[in-house]
Amino acid sequence: QVQVVESGGGLVQPGGSLTLSCAASGNIFSIAAMGWFRQAPAKQRKMVAGISSGGSASYMDFVKGRFTISRDNAKNTIYLQMNSLNDDDTAIYYCYADIVVADETPASRYWGQGTQVTVSS
């Protein structure tokens, strides 16, 4: 079994910062890409940022310069440092991990349960 668990969500004031964490555990042979999506109320889930196993990061335009994704391969964990938060960042943030469970098998995408981020004064 594989688990992907997010943590670190909460309530923050506009202009504030928050750091999310996401850890993968269980029957893991290797992990390829990991990253974050988010889903605001009544809107579709959309990509926020991703990071490869080698540490190459990519960001959607709406978070560039404000969010930083990082990765600790030894801990199978990624982080999302979010700065200059505004109301539009309010959403449930979902972590994903593309995990290989055995040698010479393709990766499958696993999702966390989501963590709520609310930006409000």
Coordinates of C-alpha atoms in Angstrom, one line a residue:
Q1 CA 0.0 0.0 0.0
V2 CA 1.1 3.5 -0.7
Q3 CA 0.0 6.6 1.2
V4 CA 0.3 10.3 0.3
V5 CA -0.4 12.7 3.2
E6 CA -0.5 16.4 3.2
S7 CA -0.1 18.7 6.1
G8 CA 0.3 22.4 6.9
G9 CA -2.9 24.0 5.8
G10 CA -4.8 26.5 7.8
L11 CA -6.0 30.1 8.0
V12 CA -3.7 32.9 7.0
Q13 CA -4.2 36.7 6.5
P14 CA -3.7 38.3 3.1
G15 CA -0.1 38.9 2.5
G16 CA 0.9 36.1 4.8
S17 CA 2.8 32.9 4.3
L18 CA 2.2 29.2 4.8
T19 CA 4.2 26.0 4.1
L20 CA 2.6 22.8 3.0
S21 CA 4.2 19.4 3.3
C22 CA 3.5 16.2 1.5
A23 CA 5.0 12.8 2.4
A24 CA 4.7 9.5 0.5
S25 CA 5.1 6.2 2.4
G26 CA 4.5 2.5 2.0
N27 CA 5.5 0.1 -0.7
I28 CA 7.7 2.5 -2.8
F29 CA 10.4 1.5 -5.2
S30 CA 11.0 5.0 -6.6
I31 CA 9.1 8.2 -7.0
A32 CA 9.2 10.2 -10.2
A33 CA 7.4 13.6 -10.2
M34 CA 5.6 15.1 -7.3
G35 CA 3.5 18.2 -7.1
W36 CA 0.5 20.2 -6.1
F37 CA -2.9 20.9 -7.5
R38 CA -5.6 23.0 -5.9
Q39 CA -9.4 23.3 -6.1
A40 CA -11.3 26.4 -5.1
P41 CA -15.0 26.2 -4.3
A42 CA -17.1 25.6 -7.3
K43 CA -14.0 25.5 -9.6
Q44 CA -12.1 22.8 -11.3
R45 CA -8.9 21.3 -9.8
K46 CA -5.9 22.9 -11.4
M47 CA -2.1 22.4 -11.4
V48 CA 0.0 24.7 -9.1
A49 CA 3.5 23.4 -9.2
G50 CA 5.5 20.2 -9.8
I51 CA 9.0 18.9 -9.2
S52 CA 10.9 16.1 -10.8
S53 CA 13.0 13.5 -9.0
G54 CA 16.1 15.5 -10.0
G55 CA 14.7 18.7 -8.5
S56 CA 13.5 20.5 -11.6
A57 CA 10.5 22.7 -10.6
S58 CA 7.7 24.1 -12.7
Y59 CA 5.0 26.6 -11.7
M60 CA 1.8 27.9 -13.1
D61 CA 1.9 31.6 -13.9
F62 CA -0.5 32.6 -11.1
V63 CA 2.0 31.4 -8.4
K64 CA 5.3 32.3 -10.0
G65 CA 7.5 34.4 -7.8
R66 CA 5.3 33.7 -4.8
F67 CA 5.4 29.9 -4.3
T68 CA 8.4 27.7 -4.1
I69 CA 8.3 23.9 -4.4
S70 CA 11.1 21.8 -2.9
R71 CA 11.8 18.2 -2.4
D72 CA 13.6 15.9 0.1
N73 CA 14.1 12.6 -1.7
A74 CA 15.5 10.9 1.4
K75 CA 12.2 11.5 3.1
N76 CA 9.9 11.1 0.0
T77 CA 8.6 14.5 0.9
I78 CA 7.9 17.7 -0.9
Y79 CA 7.1 21.2 0.4
L80 CA 5.3 24.2 -1.0
Q81 CA 6.3 27.5 0.5
M82 CA 3.6 30.0 -0.2
N83 CA 4.2 33.7 0.2
S84 CA 2.2 36.9 -0.5
L85 CA -1.0 34.9 -0.2
N86 CA -4.3 36.5 -1.4
D87 CA -7.9 35.6 -1.4
D88 CA -7.6 33.8 -4.8
D89 CA -5.2 31.3 -3.2
T90 CA -8.0 29.9 -1.0
A91 CA -8.6 26.3 -1.9
I92 CA -8.0 22.7 -1.0
Y93 CA -4.5 21.8 -1.9
Y94 CA -3.9 18.3 -3.2
C95 CA -0.5 16.6 -3.4
Y96 CA 0.3 13.9 -6.0
A97 CA 3.2 11.5 -6.3
D98 CA 4.0 9.4 -9.4
I99 CA 5.2 6.2 -7.7
V100 CA 6.8 3.1 -8.9
V101 CA 6.1 0.1 -6.6
A102 CA 8.3 -2.4 -8.3
D103 CA 11.3 -2.5 -10.7
E104 CA 10.4 -2.3 -14.4
T105 CA 6.8 -1.3 -13.8
P106 CA 5.3 2.0 -14.8
A107 CA 4.6 4.8 -12.3
S108 CA 1.1 5.4 -11.0
R109 CA -0.2 8.7 -9.7
Y110 CA -1.3 8.7 -6.1
W111 CA -3.2 11.5 -4.4
G112 CA -3.4 12.9 -0.9
Q113 CA -6.7 13.7 0.8
G114 CA -6.1 17.4 0.5
T115 CA -5.4 20.2 3.0
Q116 CA -7.5 23.4 3.3
V117 CA -5.8 26.8 2.8
T118 CA -8.0 29.8 3.6
V119 CA -6.7 33.3 3.1
S120 CA -8.9 35.8 5.0
S121 CA -8.6 38.8 7.2

